[in-house]
Amino acid sequence: MALPHVHRPSAEVRTRTGPCRACAPLAAVLAGLALTLPAAAGAVPVGPPVPVATGLNVPWEIAPAPDGRTFVVERGGTIRVIDAAGALQAEPVLRAADVAGDVRKFLGLALHPDFARNGLAYLYVSRAEDRDGSGPENGTNGVWRLRSAGGRFVVDRRVFSGIGSDGNHDGGRMVFGPDGALYVTTGDIHQPSRPRDLGSLNGKVLRFSAPGTETELGVPADNPFAGRGDAGRYVWSLGHRHPQGLAFDAAGRLWETEHGPTGEQHGPQYPGGNGQSGRDELNLIVRGGDYGWPTVSGPGAAPGTIAPVAVAGDRPPWAPGDVAVGGDGSLYAPFLAGTQLHRFDVRAGAVFDQGTHLADLGRLRVAVAVGRDLLVAQDGAGATIYRVPLSAPTPGGSDAADPLPDPLATTPPPGQQPLPTPATAATARTRVRALAVRLRRAAARLGRRRLEQGSFVATSATGLPAGRLTVELRLGTSRGRVLGATRLRIRAGADRRVRVRPTRAGRALLRRTASRRLVVRLAHRPAAGRTIVSASGARLARRTRR
């Protein structure tokens, strides 16, 4: 059978062939049971999944808090908490009755980036409203702001509403980005005219400003359609069917998973679903991107649309429930129909390998990174949450842990270019940090012997704001002796080659000093704003004598 297609940034679609891995039975393993091991290169689980909590009722979201607690959203309308000691508390910290109206389900929960100080959280709620039969909706989705108080959540108020619901394709995943904005997925509610209609909130990834002080969620000035007077001003990307997973990687790239068609017939105007099934997608979301549903589905791309980075075949489907960026830099998606935790190894915004990371845990819906591990939740009644240890990053592996500095690095097909995003202070810091990591890795690859001979350390700087960049190689610590340095003037939008070569004195210092720690220290002074300093360290191989 053909394995899932993989889409490269050049818009080329490649298909690999190989043996099909059977889906595992719908049964949970006992603690310590052996795993079904991965297909992805370098993906080596370092231990079996460990049960953390059990007896949950359709867990839909997991949100670790900075104080050691972990909030678990049950779709039926409760939020439970696993305390810092690892015990699941019997009493919910929020119930559906605490929210006004006829609540049908709780979905996504996003803790404010400053949750430790302000205690704010945002909850996606589906309510049974507008059931008069006059339109396709039989409910409304909205975002509610909560405050943590006395160990419980207190409802502050509804801060956004008007997202159509049909009780099924509701979307509802929410994450805060590195820019501080709140990103929210919405489903198409089986209405094919909505996902590509900027006048509708359905079938989109929405983006809101949410600094924690507003009465309502606001419209960021750099949203791609911020100037519109209708729903389009909240839209970050469009053309989605049933988006389920949403996560940012270390490079600031936004990844999304969504369910493909299930054979629905929408007529010749919307051919993407007609007679098609499966085709679940992993997408790299770019500002203003159109992902084509329901005009196209799966590996295809129409003019002006963006094809998925990876896509399931027609059978068997994935039915992804979420997506998480692991501490090892790979993407992990729990599959409902596929009954597995699937791994995507990515580099430069493209998938270069993928496969089953583990199976035998039944239908999986949620995955979230906790340190270098994952928390993974089963679907259904009596569900269990597991802690899944991940392997450390492997040489030549995924680049989410060693990121490219540009979150819009992927080039869509002709006719659909990502709209430029103004460089914010947050993205500038991310890009400076990423450049420090890339230079450090380049130096480590050269090794001590070549550095002693005076070899260059080189990489490119992309997407930095205009200003002056100072790069130093230091021995021992970020305040240690300087081995070499360079200074560059950066022009906005220009790509500069960064080369650092140890000086004669630096090479002599390397030869006579036992320290094996090398630090790359960057200082970027933008044309406006504060200087950004970042450092990244590595251990050099021992000197070999000949």
XYZ file of N, CA and C in Angstrom, residues 151-360:
630
model
N -8.115 27.958 43.801
C -7.990 26.596 43.304
C -9.032 26.205 42.289
N -9.931 27.114 41.927
C -10.959 26.855 40.925
C -10.882 27.887 39.810
N -11.645 27.647 38.740
C -11.826 28.645 37.699
C -13.142 29.376 37.938
N -13.089 30.687 37.834
C -14.279 31.526 37.919
C -14.512 32.130 36.537
N -15.751 32.078 36.067
C -16.075 32.629 34.753
C -16.039 34.145 34.822
N -15.205 34.743 33.980
C -15.140 36.199 33.877
C -16.262 36.684 32.963
N -16.169 36.338 31.687
C -17.217 36.718 30.742
C -16.926 36.093 29.389
N -17.920 36.113 28.520
C -17.707 35.693 27.136
C -17.031 36.837 26.397
N -15.909 36.540 25.731
C -15.151 37.599 25.067
C -15.216 37.509 23.545
N -15.812 36.430 23.010
C -16.045 36.365 21.562
C -17.136 35.346 21.308
N -18.017 35.648 20.340
C -19.107 34.735 20.008
C -19.443 34.866 18.531
N -20.427 34.100 18.099
C -20.907 34.208 16.723
C -20.329 33.187 15.774
N -19.528 32.224 16.276
C -18.986 31.163 15.423
C -20.064 30.094 15.284
N -20.484 29.802 14.060
C -21.554 28.841 13.843
C -21.175 27.443 14.295
N -22.175 26.678 14.774
C -21.967 25.308 15.224
C -23.057 24.415 14.657
N -22.672 23.184 14.307
C -23.677 22.182 13.963
C -23.572 20.995 14.915
N -22.836 21.176 16.016
C -22.691 20.122 16.995
C -21.637 19.106 16.651
N -20.922 19.286 15.527
C -19.928 18.304 15.122
C -18.644 18.981 14.681
N -18.653 19.624 13.514
C -17.442 20.266 12.979
C -17.261 21.643 13.613
N -16.830 21.655 14.860
C -16.752 22.912 15.600
C -15.341 23.467 15.728
N -14.308 22.688 15.370
C -12.944 23.170 15.606
C -12.702 23.257 17.099
N -12.195 24.395 17.568
C -12.105 24.633 18.990
C -10.742 24.508 19.617
N -9.685 24.204 18.843
C -8.343 24.182 19.434
C -7.839 25.614 19.541
N -7.169 25.953 20.645
C -6.676 27.305 20.864
C -5.253 27.256 21.408
N -4.391 28.128 20.882
C -3.022 28.252 21.396
C -2.613 29.717 21.364
N -1.760 30.104 22.307
C -1.119 31.409 22.250
C 0.171 31.272 21.450
N 0.403 32.222 20.559
C 1.609 32.206 19.757
C 2.751 32.927 20.441
N 3.963 32.807 19.883
C 5.104 33.546 20.434
C 4.935 35.050 20.339
N 3.986 35.502 19.508
C 3.689 36.927 19.379
C 2.674 37.405 20.408
N 2.192 36.505 21.276
C 1.217 36.876 22.291
C -0.218 36.860 21.826
N -0.458 36.578 20.541
C -1.826 36.525 20.015
C -2.442 35.154 20.299
N -3.762 35.105 20.336
C -4.511 33.874 20.550
C -5.008 33.361 19.200
N -4.645 32.109 18.866
C -5.040 31.474 17.612
C -6.110 30.431 17.906
N -7.184 30.405 17.097
C -8.352 29.569 17.351
C -8.786 28.895 16.058
N -9.041 27.579 16.103
C -9.550 26.887 14.913
C -11.069 26.839 14.954
N -11.690 26.903 13.772
C -13.138 26.754 13.636
C -13.435 25.790 12.496
N -14.496 24.998 12.645
C -14.862 24.020 11.629
C -15.830 24.561 10.602
N -16.020 23.785 9.533
C -16.869 24.254 8.421
C -18.347 23.991 8.646
N -18.721 23.274 9.717
C -20.086 22.862 10.068
C -20.848 22.342 8.845
N -20.140 21.615 7.983
C -20.719 20.963 6.805
C -21.367 21.960 5.840
N -20.891 23.190 5.851
C -21.399 24.209 4.933
C -20.274 24.581 3.965
N -20.286 24.047 2.735
C -19.134 24.200 1.834
C -18.852 25.622 1.392
N -19.819 26.508 1.509
C -19.601 27.880 1.068
C -18.810 28.710 2.072
N -18.591 28.204 3.281
C -18.041 29.048 4.333
C -16.512 29.068 4.453
N -15.812 27.933 4.308
C -14.380 27.965 4.612
C -13.574 28.990 3.821
N -13.923 29.258 2.559
C -13.153 30.201 1.753
C -13.830 31.571 1.662
N -14.894 31.744 2.424
C -15.629 33.009 2.454
C -15.107 33.841 3.616
N -14.469 34.964 3.319
C -13.924 35.810 4.371
C -15.004 36.472 5.213
N -16.232 36.422 4.765
C -17.323 36.974 5.562
C -17.840 36.017 6.613
N -17.292 34.803 6.668
C -17.723 33.797 7.628
C -16.577 33.462 8.576
N -16.901 33.136 9.820
C -15.906 32.732 10.807
C -15.603 31.240 10.739
N -16.372 30.466 9.996
C -16.231 29.019 9.968
C -15.202 28.552 8.946
N -14.525 27.436 9.286
C -13.527 26.869 8.396
C -12.252 27.690 8.351
N -11.857 28.232 9.506
C -10.737 29.174 9.552
C -9.788 28.872 10.716
N -8.613 29.488 10.665
C -7.812 29.735 11.865
C -7.941 31.231 12.136
N -8.476 31.581 13.295
C -8.679 32.977 13.674
C -7.528 33.431 14.561
N -7.281 34.738 14.580
C -6.194 35.289 15.398
C -6.699 36.539 16.123
N -6.504 36.550 17.442
C -7.001 37.638 18.285
C -5.867 38.206 19.133
N -5.974 39.491 19.411
C -5.115 40.065 20.441
C -5.799 39.842 21.778
N -5.034 39.356 22.755
C -5.610 39.054 24.064
C -4.598 39.356 25.150
N -4.326 40.636 25.414
C -3.300 40.963 26.403
C -3.733 40.748 27.843
N -4.972 40.365 28.057
C -5.428 40.138 29.425
C -6.069 41.346 30.054
N -6.203 42.427 29.303
C -6.805 43.634 29.864
C -8.020 44.089 29.065
N -8.331 43.407 27.950
C -9.440 43.845 27.102
C -10.765 43.250 27.565
N -11.835 43.977 27.294
C -13.167 43.449 27.551
C -13.496 42.351 26.543
N -13.211 42.589 25.288
C -13.415 41.603 24.230
C -12.064 41.265 23.607
N -12.038 40.159 22.868
C -10.840 39.852 22.089
C -10.737 40.841 20.933
N -9.545 41.357 20.679
C -9.365 42.390 19.676
C -8.826 41.863 18.360
N -8.667 42.779 17.403
C -8.138 42.469 16.075
C -6.708 42.977 15.998
N -5.710 42.101 15.914
C -4.328 42.573 15.758
C -4.176 43.373 14.467
N -3.416 44.442 14.528
C -3.262 45.322 13.367
C -2.609 44.623 12.190
N -1.801 43.552 12.462
C -1.120 42.878 11.367
C -1.845 41.621 10.900
N -3.112 41.424 11.307
C -3.905 40.369 10.687
C -3.997 40.632 9.187
N -4.001 39.594 8.355
C -3.923 39.828 6.907
C -5.109 40.584 6.331
N -6.275 40.485 6.967
C -7.466 41.157 6.448
C -8.058 42.084 7.516
N -7.172 42.696 8.285
C -7.602 43.506 9.428
C -8.458 44.699 9.018
N -8.314 45.172 7.785
C -9.055 46.340 7.343
C -10.500 46.071 6.982
N -10.905 44.801 6.923
C -12.292 44.488 6.579
C -13.212 44.843 7.743
N -14.457 45.110 7.415
C -15.420 45.450 8.453
C -16.231 44.267 8.939
N -15.961 43.053 8.382
C -16.755 41.888 8.762
C -15.875 40.861 9.468
N -16.312 39.603 9.454
C -15.588 38.541 10.149
C -14.171 38.366 9.641
N -13.903 38.769 8.405
C -12.590 38.575 7.808
C -11.460 39.223 8.582
N -11.743 40.237 9.387
C -10.665 40.915 10.101
C -10.030 40.021 11.168
N -10.735 38.961 11.577
C -10.182 38.031 12.567
C -9.437 36.857 11.921
N -9.510 36.711 10.598
C -9.026 35.512 9.912
C -7.508 35.561 9.749
N -6.850 34.468 10.124
C -5.415 34.284 9.868
C -5.193 33.384 8.660
N -5.970 32.299 8.549
C -5.931 31.430 7.368
C -7.324 30.882 7.119
N -7.577 30.399 5.912
C -8.911 29.975 5.523
C -8.841 28.681 4.714
N -10.030 28.163 4.347
C -10.079 26.952 3.533
C -9.850 25.676 4.311
N -10.320 25.632 5.579
C -10.151 24.442 6.421
C -11.493 23.724 6.586
N -11.409 22.394 6.696
C -12.634 21.599 6.856
C -12.970 21.393 8.333
N -12.168 20.575 8.997
C -12.434 20.267 10.405
C -11.103 20.282 11.147
N -10.530 21.465 11.388
C -9.202 21.558 12.019
C -9.247 21.111 13.472
N -8.279 20.262 13.846
C -8.270 19.678 15.176
C -7.043 20.072 15.994
N -5.850 20.020 15.406
C -4.625 20.287 16.148
C -4.004 21.608 15.753
N -3.322 22.250 16.706
C -2.695 23.542 16.443
C -1.521 23.677 17.404
N -0.322 23.947 16.877
C 0.860 24.058 17.743
C 1.949 24.845 17.039
N 2.706 25.628 17.823
C 3.870 26.360 17.333
C 5.122 25.570 17.644
N 6.078 25.558 16.695
C 7.367 24.936 16.968
C 8.357 25.994 17.450
N 9.592 25.565 17.703
C 10.586 26.469 18.278
C 10.984 27.579 17.322
N 10.732 27.407 16.024
C 11.047 28.436 15.046
C 9.903 29.423 14.855
N 8.792 29.233 15.589
C 7.647 30.122 15.439
C 6.714 29.721 14.323
N 6.907 28.539 13.717
C 6.004 28.064 12.661
C 4.757 27.471 13.294
N 3.619 27.676 12.647
C 2.337 27.195 13.153
C 1.908 25.970 12.349
N 1.712 24.836 13.054
C 1.309 23.574 12.433
C -0.137 23.273 12.798
N -0.860 22.674 11.846
C -2.283 22.372 12.046
C -2.595 21.001 11.457
N -3.444 20.231 12.165
C -3.969 18.988 11.604
C -5.465 19.145 11.408
N -5.985 18.490 10.368
C -7.430 18.553 10.149
C -7.931 17.289 9.473
N -9.201 17.020 9.693
C -9.841 15.847 9.112
C -10.190 16.108 7.653
N -9.933 15.110 6.800
C -10.309 15.184 5.403
C -11.757 14.758 5.190
N -12.186 14.644 3.928
C -13.595 14.371 3.614
C -14.012 12.958 4.005
N -15.311 12.779 4.161
C -15.872 11.466 4.480
C -16.930 11.084 3.457
N -16.694 11.440 2.194
C -17.603 11.049 1.132
C -18.775 11.974 0.917
N -18.787 13.147 1.598
C -19.907 14.059 1.409
C -19.982 14.548 -0.040
N -21.177 14.882 -0.467
C -21.402 15.352 -1.832
C -21.868 16.807 -1.780
N -21.024 17.685 -2.292
C -21.367 19.102 -2.294
C -21.609 19.640 -3.700
N -21.591 18.772 -4.691
C -21.859 19.197 -6.046
C -20.604 19.648 -6.781
N -20.721 19.895 -8.093
C -19.547 20.217 -8.926
C -18.839 21.497 -8.535
N -19.530 22.385 -7.849
C -18.888 23.634 -7.440
C -17.834 23.399 -6.365
N -17.979 22.299 -5.609
C -17.065 21.991 -4.502
C -16.569 20.552 -4.649
N -15.641 20.303 -5.571
C -15.239 18.925 -5.883
C -14.328 18.269 -4.857
N -13.837 19.003 -3.866
C -12.860 18.430 -2.949
C -13.364 17.249 -2.159
N -14.678 17.215 -1.858
C -15.196 16.131 -1.046
C -15.966 15.086 -1.816
N -16.313 15.365 -3.046
C -17.202 14.484 -3.785
C -16.556 13.128 -4.051
N -17.055 12.096 -3.382
C -16.544 10.754 -3.582
C -15.215 10.491 -2.909
N -14.681 11.460 -2.136
C -13.379 11.296 -1.499
C -13.564 10.925 -0.023
N -12.572 10.234 0.511
C -12.564 9.940 1.941
C -11.124 9.914 2.414
N -10.935 9.912 3.735
C -9.575 9.960 4.272
C -8.964 11.325 4.026
N -7.741 11.346 3.459
C -7.074 12.585 3.070
C -6.913 13.578 4.228
N -6.721 13.058 5.420
C -6.455 13.942 6.564
C -5.121 14.655 6.354
N -4.975 15.835 6.923
C -3.871 16.711 6.540
C -3.042 17.178 7.734
N -1.747 17.360 7.476
C -0.854 18.162 8.309
C -0.495 19.390 7.491
N -0.812 20.572 8.008
C -0.587 21.815 7.287
C 0.374 22.726 8.038
N 1.185 23.446 7.272
C 2.004 24.523 7.807
C 1.247 25.820 7.519
N 0.782 26.481 8.569
C -0.110 27.628 8.412
C 0.708 28.902 8.220
N 0.404 29.629 7.153
C 1.054 30.903 6.895
C 0.003 32.012 6.902
N 0.444 33.185 7.135
C -0.434 34.355 7.240
C -1.204 34.572 5.937
N -2.539 34.560 6.022
C -3.376 34.786 4.860
C -3.485 33.598 3.929
N -2.988 32.429 4.318
C -2.997 31.258 3.439
C -4.387 30.686 3.233
N -4.635 30.204 2.005
C -5.891 29.547 1.641
C -5.590 28.071 1.416
N -6.187 27.186 2.234
C -5.871 25.756 2.185
C -6.881 24.939 1.388
N -7.795 25.633 0.686
C -8.489 25.027 -0.436
C -9.800 24.329 -0.213
N -10.129 23.936 1.019
C -11.382 23.204 1.200
C -12.586 24.124 0.997
N -13.626 23.654 0.251
C -13.832 22.315 -0.298
C -13.524 22.198 -1.791
N -12.749 23.128 -2.337
C -12.401 23.029 -3.760
C -11.441 21.872 -3.995
N -10.492 21.691 -3.072
C -9.537 20.588 -3.181
C -9.412 19.920 -1.829
N -8.936 18.678 -1.831
C -8.635 17.971 -0.591
C -7.413 17.101 -0.822
N -6.727 16.783 0.247
C -5.577 15.893 0.125
C -4.407 16.533 -0.576
N -3.677 15.750 -1.396
C -2.413 16.244 -1.950
C -2.568 17.282 -3.051
N -3.779 17.492 -3.542
C -3.955 18.430 -4.643
C -3.901 19.875 -4.189
N -3.670 20.771 -5.132
C -3.688 22.210 -4.854
C -4.212 22.924 -6.094
N -5.242 23.739 -5.922
C -5.767 24.564 -7.000
C -5.016 25.889 -7.006
N -5.094 26.629 -8.125
C -4.436 27.941 -8.146
C -4.883 28.805 -6.967
N -3.907 29.372 -6.284
C -4.205 30.226 -5.149
C -4.374 29.504 -3.831
N -4.173 28.176 -3.805
C -4.309 27.435 -2.552
C -2.995 26.753 -2.186
N -2.893 26.339 -0.938
C -1.684 25.715 -0.411
C -1.966 24.253 -0.117
N -1.141 23.360 -0.648
C -1.300 21.928 -0.401
C -0.753 21.564 0.966
N -1.227 20.461 1.561
C -0.721 20.045 2.869
C 0.735 19.618 2.806
N 1.402 19.694 3.938
C 2.783 19.239 4.046
C 2.840 17.714 4.055
N 1.843 17.076 4.662
C 1.709 15.619 4.632
C 0.228 15.303 4.651
N -0.147 14.188 4.027
C -1.565 13.854 3.899
C -1.736 12.347 3.947
N -2.814 11.892 4.592
C -3.142 10.474 4.638
C -3.685 10.031 3.295
N -3.596 8.748 3.028
C -4.261 8.195 1.862
C -5.761 8.137 2.081
N -6.481 7.686 1.048
C -7.936 7.586 1.186
C -8.318 6.582 2.270
N -7.544 5.507 2.380
C -7.755 4.502 3.422
C -6.404 3.904 3.792
N -6.185 3.654 5.082
C -7.031 4.039 6.225
C -6.827 5.501 6.570
N -7.862 6.152 7.118
C -7.697 7.558 7.517
C -6.904 7.673 8.811
N -6.431 8.893 9.071
C -5.769 9.185 10.344
C -6.784 9.596 11.416
N -7.682 10.512 11.030
C -8.550 11.198 12.001
C -7.714 11.775 13.130
N -6.828 12.744 12.822
C -5.953 13.299 13.863
C -6.753 14.068 14.901
N -6.360 13.925 16.156
C -7.067 14.628 17.209
C -6.371 15.892 17.658
N -5.070 16.000 17.406
C -4.302 17.127 17.938
C -2.944 17.087 17.252
N -2.061 18.011 17.597
C -0.667 17.945 17.178
C 0.162 18.626 18.272
N 1.339 18.067 18.541
C 2.222 18.627 19.560
C 3.641 18.618 19.032
N 4.430 19.603 19.464
C 5.848 19.659 19.126
C 6.610 19.052 20.295
N 7.264 17.921 20.058
C 7.983 17.245 21.117
C 9.263 17.947 21.494
N 9.765 17.625 22.676
C 11.028 18.187 23.111
C 12.195 17.739 22.262
N 12.009 16.680 21.453
C 13.052 16.227 20.541
C 12.960 16.917 19.190
N 11.985 17.837 19.027
C 11.893 18.621 17.807
C 10.959 18.088 16.755
N 10.431 16.861 16.906
C 9.499 16.307 15.927
C 8.063 16.680 16.283
N 7.164 16.514 15.301
C 5.742 16.731 15.516
C 5.091 15.390 15.840
N 4.156 15.410 16.784
C 3.452 14.194 17.175
C 1.953 14.436 17.078
N 1.262 13.546 16.370
C -0.181 13.665 16.202
C -0.857 12.402 16.708
N -1.775 12.505 17.681
C -2.570 11.344 18.098
C -3.671 11.093 17.076
N -3.849 9.841 16.703
C -4.840 9.478 15.693
C -6.007 8.754 16.359
N -7.219 9.128 15.960
C -8.421 8.455 16.428
C -8.670 7.190 15.613
N -8.904 7.335 14.311
C -9.117 6.163 13.458
C -7.836 5.353 13.324
N -6.703 6.027 13.266
C -5.426 5.348 13.105
C -4.915 4.696 14.375
N -5.518 4.992 15.521
C -5.177 4.410 16.825
C -3.668 4.297 17.027
N -2.995 5.427 16.962
C -1.551 5.442 17.173
C -1.108 6.860 17.500
N 0.102 6.976 18.023
C 0.769 8.270 18.125
C 1.744 8.331 16.961
N 1.486 9.237 16.041
C 2.245 9.322 14.792
C 3.302 10.409 14.904
N 4.456 10.156 14.332
C 5.576 11.089 14.393
C 5.884 11.634 13.001
N 6.050 12.959 12.913
C 6.501 13.623 11.691
C 7.847 14.285 11.988
N 8.894 13.885 11.279
C 10.184 14.566 11.373
C 10.209 15.664 10.323
N 10.512 16.885 10.737
C 10.419 18.031 9.838
C 11.746 18.757 9.754
N 11.984 19.354 8.611
C 13.151 20.196 8.403
C 12.762 21.270 7.396
N 13.039 22.524 7.724
C 12.753 23.657 6.837
C 11.292 23.669 6.400
N 10.383 23.305 7.304
C 8.968 23.354 6.989
C 8.465 22.209 6.148
N 9.259 21.142 5.976
C 8.837 19.991 5.188
C 9.026 18.719 6.001
N 8.213 17.716 5.721
C 8.333 16.414 6.374
C 9.318 15.570 5.586
N 10.402 15.119 6.241
C 11.353 14.262 5.542
C 11.246 12.810 5.984
N 10.503 12.521 7.054
C 10.249 11.146 7.447
C 9.060 11.144 8.398
N 8.362 10.003 8.468
C 7.208 9.891 9.347
C 6.924 8.426 9.600
N 6.139 8.153 10.625
C 5.759 6.780 10.923
C 5.152 6.658 12.306
N 4.733 5.445 12.664
C 4.139 5.173 13.960
C 5.194 5.296 15.050
N 4.941 6.148 16.038
C 5.863 6.245 17.166
C 5.516 5.192 18.212
N 4.227 5.048 18.520
C 3.785 3.936 19.350
C 2.321 3.673 19.054
N 1.926 2.427 19.296
C 0.540 2.019 19.105
C 0.067 1.333 20.381
N -1.036 0.577 20.271
C -1.568 -0.224 21.376
C -2.127 0.610 22.521
